[in-house]
Short mmCIF file of C-alpha atoms in Angstrom, two decimals:
data_model
loop_
_atom_site.label_atom_id
_atom_site.label_comp_id
_atom_site.label_asym_id
_atom_site.label_seq_id
_atom_site.Cartn_x
_atom_site.Cartn_y
_atom_site.Cartn_z
CA MET A 1 54.59 81.57 -42.64
CA PRO A 2 54.63 81.46 -47.05
CA THR A 3 52.02 83.00 -48.01
CA GLY A 4 50.86 80.01 -50.22
CA TRP A 5 50.53 77.53 -46.86
CA ARG A 6 48.18 80.46 -45.45
CA ALA A 7 45.88 79.80 -48.42
CA ARG A 8 45.90 76.34 -47.99
CA LEU A 9 45.50 76.53 -44.11
CA ALA A 10 42.53 79.33 -44.62
CA ARG A 11 40.34 76.99 -47.38
CA ARG A 12 41.61 73.65 -44.92
CA GLU A 13 39.63 76.06 -42.13
CA ARG A 14 36.47 76.69 -44.35
CA TRP A 15 36.15 73.26 -45.49
CA PHE A 16 35.93 71.50 -41.97
CA TRP A 17 33.42 74.14 -41.31
CA ALA A 18 31.15 72.99 -43.91
CA VAL A 19 31.82 69.41 -42.53
CA GLY A 20 30.92 70.93 -39.26
CA LEU A 21 27.72 72.62 -40.69
CA VAL A 22 26.32 69.30 -42.53
CA VAL A 23 26.88 67.42 -39.84
CA VAL A 24 25.22 69.22 -37.00
CA ALA A 25 22.07 70.65 -39.87
CA ALA A 26 21.90 65.91 -40.50
CA LEU A 27 21.92 65.42 -36.54
CA ALA A 28 19.05 68.53 -36.07
CA LEU A 29 16.83 67.07 -39.26
CA HIS A 30 17.10 63.18 -37.12
CA GLY A 31 16.06 64.93 -34.59
CA ALA A 32 13.07 66.89 -36.31
CA LEU A 33 12.30 63.82 -38.08
CA ARG A 34 11.81 61.53 -35.01
CA PRO A 35 8.84 60.48 -33.22
CA ALA A 36 8.86 62.41 -29.56
CA ALA A 37 7.88 60.20 -27.04
CA PRO A 38 4.60 59.19 -25.72
CA ALA A 39 3.45 61.13 -22.85
CA PRO A 40 4.02 58.98 -19.08
CA TYR A 41 0.34 57.54 -18.36
CA THR A 42 -1.64 58.44 -15.35
CA PRO A 43 -2.57 56.21 -12.69
CA LYS A 44 -5.56 56.29 -13.73
CA GLN A 45 -5.29 55.34 -17.36
CA ILE A 46 -2.98 52.73 -16.25
CA ASP A 47 -5.85 51.29 -14.04
CA ALA A 48 -8.49 51.36 -16.89
CA MET A 49 -6.23 49.21 -18.63
CA VAL A 50 -5.59 47.34 -16.90
CA ARG A 51 -9.53 46.89 -15.89
CA GLN A 52 -9.99 46.04 -19.67
CA SER A 53 -7.33 43.85 -20.07
CA LEU A 54 -8.88 41.93 -16.76
CA GLY A 55 -11.88 42.11 -18.55
CA GLU A 56 -10.72 40.43 -21.99
CA ASN A 57 -8.78 37.80 -19.92
CA PRO A 58 -9.71 37.32 -16.62
CA LEU A 59 -7.36 35.76 -14.34
CA PRO A 60 -8.35 32.28 -13.31
CA SER A 61 -10.24 32.21 -9.63
CA HIS A 62 -7.46 31.03 -7.01
CA ALA A 63 -10.68 28.17 -6.23
CA SER A 64 -9.30 26.80 -9.75
CA HIS A 65 -5.50 27.43 -9.86
CA ALA A 66 -5.78 25.32 -6.30
CA TYR A 67 -7.58 22.08 -8.28
CA GLU A 68 -5.60 22.70 -11.11
CA ALA A 69 -2.63 22.24 -8.41
CA VAL A 70 -4.15 18.46 -6.95
CA ARG A 71 -6.10 17.53 -8.84
CA GLY A 72 -3.59 14.90 -10.66
CA SER A 73 -3.28 13.18 -6.69
CA VAL A 74 -6.75 13.11 -5.91
CA VAL A 75 -7.98 9.09 -6.06
CA ARG A 76 -11.24 8.02 -5.70
CA VAL A 77 -11.84 4.92 -2.95
CA VAL A 78 -14.08 2.24 -2.62
CA GLY A 79 -13.94 -0.25 0.05
CA LEU A 80 -15.81 -3.48 -0.75
CA MET A 81 -16.97 -6.34 0.76
CA THR A 82 -19.32 -9.18 -0.06
CA GLU A 83 -22.74 -9.71 0.15
CA GLY A 84 -24.74 -10.16 3.89
CA ASP A 85 -21.44 -8.19 5.39
CA GLU A 86 -23.62 -5.08 5.63
CA GLY A 87 -23.82 -4.79 8.86
CA ASP A 88 -20.75 -3.77 9.38
CA ASP A 89 -19.88 -1.33 11.96
CA PRO A 90 -18.15 1.53 9.35
CA ALA A 91 -17.00 4.19 12.41
CA PRO A 92 -13.30 4.19 12.86
CA SER A 93 -12.27 1.30 15.20
CA ALA A 94 -9.25 0.15 17.77
CA PRO A 95 -5.26 -0.31 15.94
CA GLY A 96 -5.63 -3.73 14.25
CA ALA A 97 -9.36 -3.38 13.49
CA VAL A 98 -7.70 -3.54 9.68
CA PRO A 99 -5.47 -6.47 8.56
CA ALA A 100 -1.95 -5.38 7.66
CA ASN A 101 -2.36 -6.30 4.29
CA GLY A 102 -5.28 -3.72 4.27
CA GLU A 103 -7.70 -6.70 3.28
CA ARG A 104 -9.98 -9.68 5.19
CA PRO A 105 -10.20 -12.90 2.95
CA ALA A 106 -11.42 -13.18 -0.39
CA ALA A 107 -15.16 -13.83 -0.95
CA ARG A 108 -16.05 -16.78 -1.17
CA PRO A 109 -16.94 -18.21 -5.44
CA GLY A 110 -20.94 -17.11 -5.51
CA GLU A 111 -20.23 -14.09 -3.29
CA ARG A 112 -20.65 -10.67 -4.62
CA SER A 113 -18.81 -7.52 -3.80
CA VAL A 114 -20.22 -4.74 -3.44
CA GLU A 115 -19.40 -1.25 -2.10
CA ARG A 116 -19.16 -0.81 1.62
CA GLY A 117 -18.67 3.08 0.43
CA VAL A 118 -16.81 5.70 -1.50
CA GLY A 119 -14.25 8.16 -0.08
CA THR A 120 -11.38 10.07 -1.34
CA GLY A 121 -7.78 10.09 -1.46
CA VAL A 122 -4.91 12.27 -1.79
CA VAL A 123 -1.13 10.24 -3.23
CA ILE A 124 1.80 11.99 -0.88
CA VAL A 125 4.34 9.79 -2.63
CA ASP A 126 4.42 8.60 -6.28
CA ASN A 127 4.97 4.89 -5.60
CA GLY A 128 1.46 4.74 -5.11
CA THR A 129 1.31 5.74 -1.12
CA ILE A 130 -2.55 7.32 -0.47
CA LEU A 131 -3.16 9.22 2.58
CA THR A 132 -7.05 8.60 3.26
CA ASN A 133 -9.60 8.18 6.54
CA LEU A 134 -9.85 5.09 8.74
CA HIS A 135 -13.35 5.11 8.35
CA VAL A 136 -13.28 4.67 4.63
CA VAL A 137 -11.61 1.68 4.60
CA GLN A 138 -12.44 0.67 8.30
CA GLY A 139 -13.74 -3.45 7.73
CA ALA A 140 -13.25 -3.50 4.00
CA ARG A 141 -12.64 -7.21 2.81
CA ARG A 142 -10.73 -5.52 -0.72
CA ILE A 143 -9.68 -1.21 -1.55
CA LYS A 144 -10.04 -0.45 -4.80
CA VAL A 145 -8.11 3.32 -6.03
CA THR A 146 -9.42 4.84 -9.03
CA PHE A 147 -6.52 7.59 -10.53
CA ALA A 148 -7.50 10.88 -11.59
CA ASP A 149 -6.62 9.14 -15.14
CA GLY A 150 -8.91 6.27 -14.86
CA HIS A 151 -6.15 4.05 -13.95
CA VAL A 152 -8.07 1.59 -11.36
CA SER A 153 -6.10 -0.68 -8.82
CA ASP A 154 -6.25 -2.73 -5.82
CA ALA A 155 -4.83 -0.96 -2.78
CA ARG A 156 -3.64 -1.89 0.95
CA VAL A 157 -3.40 -0.88 4.43
CA ILE A 158 0.12 -0.34 5.43
CA ASN A 159 -0.48 1.74 8.11
CA VAL A 160 -3.29 3.31 10.23
CA GLN A 161 -4.09 6.52 12.62
CA PRO A 162 -6.99 5.12 15.21
CA GLU A 163 -6.73 8.48 17.32
CA ASN A 164 -6.63 10.90 14.19
CA ASP A 165 -9.04 8.94 11.89
CA LEU A 166 -6.08 7.90 9.18
CA ALA A 167 -5.67 5.13 7.35
CA VAL A 168 -1.80 4.89 4.67
CA LEU A 169 -2.77 2.74 1.83
CA ARG A 170 0.12 1.22 -1.38
CA ALA A 171 -1.70 0.41 -4.38
CA ARG A 172 -0.75 -2.48 -6.30
CA SER A 173 -0.45 -0.82 -9.41
CA ILE A 174 0.06 3.29 -10.95
CA PRO A 175 -0.45 5.02 -13.42
CA ASP A 176 2.44 6.34 -14.92
CA ASP A 177 4.12 10.20 -13.77
CA LEU A 178 1.90 9.18 -11.17
CA GLU A 179 1.77 13.28 -9.48
CA ALA A 180 2.41 13.88 -6.10
CA ALA A 181 0.40 16.25 -4.24
CA THR A 182 2.63 18.74 -2.28
CA MET A 183 2.63 19.12 1.12
CA ARG A 184 2.96 22.10 3.69
CA SER A 185 3.35 22.94 7.30
CA THR A 186 -0.23 24.38 9.14
CA ALA A 187 2.05 26.69 11.37
CA ASP A 188 1.16 30.36 9.43
CA LEU A 189 -2.59 29.51 8.74
CA LEU A 190 -4.66 31.11 9.75
CA PRO A 191 -8.78 32.01 10.40
CA GLY A 192 -9.95 33.57 7.18
CA ASP A 193 -7.56 32.05 4.61
CA GLU A 194 -9.09 30.50 1.61
CA VAL A 195 -8.93 26.83 1.22
CA ILE A 196 -10.37 24.11 -1.26
CA ALA A 197 -12.10 20.49 -0.48
CA VAL A 198 -11.47 17.85 -3.11
CA GLY A 199 -13.30 14.83 -3.09
CA TYR A 200 -16.57 12.37 -4.38
CA PRO A 201 -19.42 13.86 -2.15
CA PHE A 202 -21.92 10.82 -2.93
CA GLY A 203 -19.74 9.34 -5.27
CA ILE A 204 -20.01 12.30 -7.17
CA GLY A 205 -16.42 13.57 -8.38
CA PRO A 206 -13.88 14.93 -8.34
CA SER A 207 -16.26 18.07 -6.76
CA VAL A 208 -14.18 21.08 -5.95
CA SER A 209 -15.96 23.65 -3.03
CA ALA A 210 -14.39 26.78 -1.79
CA GLY A 211 -14.73 28.26 1.53
CA VAL A 212 -12.27 30.11 4.31
CA VAL A 213 -10.56 28.63 7.51
CA SER A 214 -13.21 29.01 10.36
CA GLY A 215 -10.84 27.88 12.62
CA LEU A 216 -7.95 25.83 14.20
CA LYS A 217 -7.41 23.25 16.91
CA ARG A 218 -11.01 22.31 17.33
CA GLU A 219 -12.24 19.25 19.07
CA PHE A 220 -15.34 16.96 17.55
CA ASN A 221 -17.04 14.02 19.14
CA SER A 222 -18.36 11.20 17.27
CA PRO A 223 -22.25 10.97 16.76
CA ASP A 224 -21.66 7.80 19.25
CA GLY A 225 -19.21 9.38 21.34
CA GLN A 226 -16.57 6.11 20.58
CA GLN A 227 -14.27 8.35 18.92
CA LYS A 228 -12.59 11.84 19.95
CA LEU A 229 -10.51 13.72 17.24
CA SER A 230 -8.46 16.80 18.40
CA ASN A 231 -6.00 19.62 17.01
CA LEU A 232 -8.73 19.88 13.81
CA ILE A 233 -8.38 22.79 11.25
CA GLN A 234 -12.50 23.68 10.81
CA PHE A 235 -13.32 24.96 7.89
CA ASP A 236 -16.72 26.39 5.57
CA ALA A 237 -15.63 24.88 1.92
CA ALA A 238 -18.90 22.59 1.81
CA ALA A 239 -18.07 18.79 2.81
CA ASN A 240 -20.47 15.74 2.55
CA PRO A 241 -20.05 11.84 2.89
CA GLY A 242 -17.58 10.57 0.20
CA ASN A 243 -15.85 13.85 0.76
CA SER A 244 -13.40 11.77 3.71
CA GLY A 245 -10.38 11.55 2.88
CA GLY A 246 -9.64 13.69 0.62
CA PRO A 247 -7.31 17.07 0.13
CA LEU A 248 -7.93 20.02 1.91
CA VAL A 249 -5.61 22.19 0.23
CA THR A 250 -4.84 26.27 0.30
CA THR A 251 -4.66 28.71 -2.86
CA ASP A 252 -1.22 27.82 -4.08
CA GLY A 253 -2.02 24.29 -3.94
CA ALA A 254 -0.14 22.72 -1.52
CA VAL A 255 -1.86 20.43 0.82
CA VAL A 256 -2.52 21.32 5.08
CA GLY A 257 -5.15 18.86 5.83
CA ILE A 258 -7.41 15.70 5.29
CA VAL A 259 -10.73 15.64 5.00
CA THR A 260 -12.19 14.00 8.14
CA ALA A 261 -15.95 14.81 9.71
CA ILE A 262 -18.46 17.69 9.22
CA LEU A 263 -20.75 18.53 12.14
CA ASN A 264 -24.18 18.91 11.92
CA PRO A 265 -26.43 19.25 15.17
CA SER A 266 -29.18 16.83 13.45
CA ARG A 267 -29.24 13.18 12.42
CA SER A 268 -28.76 14.29 9.06
CA ARG A 269 -25.12 13.49 7.51
CA THR A 270 -25.55 16.78 5.05
CA PHE A 271 -23.32 19.87 5.01
CA ILE A 272 -24.54 22.80 7.46
CA GLY A 273 -21.41 24.80 7.30
CA ILE A 274 -18.82 23.46 9.84
CA GLY A 275 -16.47 20.94 8.54
CA PHE A 276 -12.87 19.80 10.04
CA ALA A 277 -9.82 18.17 8.49
CA VAL A 278 -6.79 16.68 10.59
CA PRO A 279 -3.78 18.91 9.85
CA ILE A 280 -1.23 17.32 7.58
CA GLU A 281 1.53 17.66 9.90
CA ASN A 282 -0.44 14.41 11.19
CA ALA A 283 -1.47 12.88 8.90
CA ALA A 284 2.47 13.00 7.12
CA ALA A 285 3.35 11.01 10.37
CA GLY A 286 1.13 8.49 9.79
CA ALA A 287 2.42 7.67 6.39
CA GLY A 288 6.40 7.89 8.69
CA MET A 289 7.37 11.29 6.82
CA PRO A 290 9.24 13.26 8.06
CA PRO A 291 7.76 16.77 10.45
CA PHE A 292 7.40 19.91 7.91
#
């Protein structure tokens, strides 16, 4: 190879080496300036950070989460009658005791409507179909429901299930964007599962009480001995007169039962820790809905 070519090749090799050294130096400098990756947190540090975060921003309770999911579907149910009818027996009775349209003849001029009793209902279809207890509306001349947004409507009975103390109502008018409750099977419900009862105890509400499922497949005999209910969910969330017909709800916001009775060995009609609900499968069947 001619001497000139050798000289030019040697200079080119030196140039490549110089460029390579500059690149290596730049990469080394970049690595030195880049902040080191943080050391991984220990389990103890992670636990402390989670506790601090929950302390500053606590999660909502299971009960409040369940209530938020169902509250738009809970209604106040009032059975009305005229003065002088107060002696009517409010207990559930045989099929047909409530007229097909859910109403007795209208009050005559000058007669005043009074509340027969206050109960609770839950919307199961967004066309205004409501589940409640039969004993809440039994014998009423007129039924009035108040929805979660304050909308008030008359309602009529479209079906009854006396053997389960259930009545299915249909509101004559409904609010915009009416919410129907989510229902779920009780097949996987277990004693100890958390539940809430939502309703209008003594007319106050909507009120929420929390507890657990105490037992399944229970039986209940009415104090007068005229009614026997079976296959009930026993629960210990507080329920009182006015809770009747309201939903029993799991922590995920799904309705698993309709509150129907409380057990008190004394003559007092107040809660001492034992309540009963009709499983939603029975209640939905009364509304003509397919089984879960």
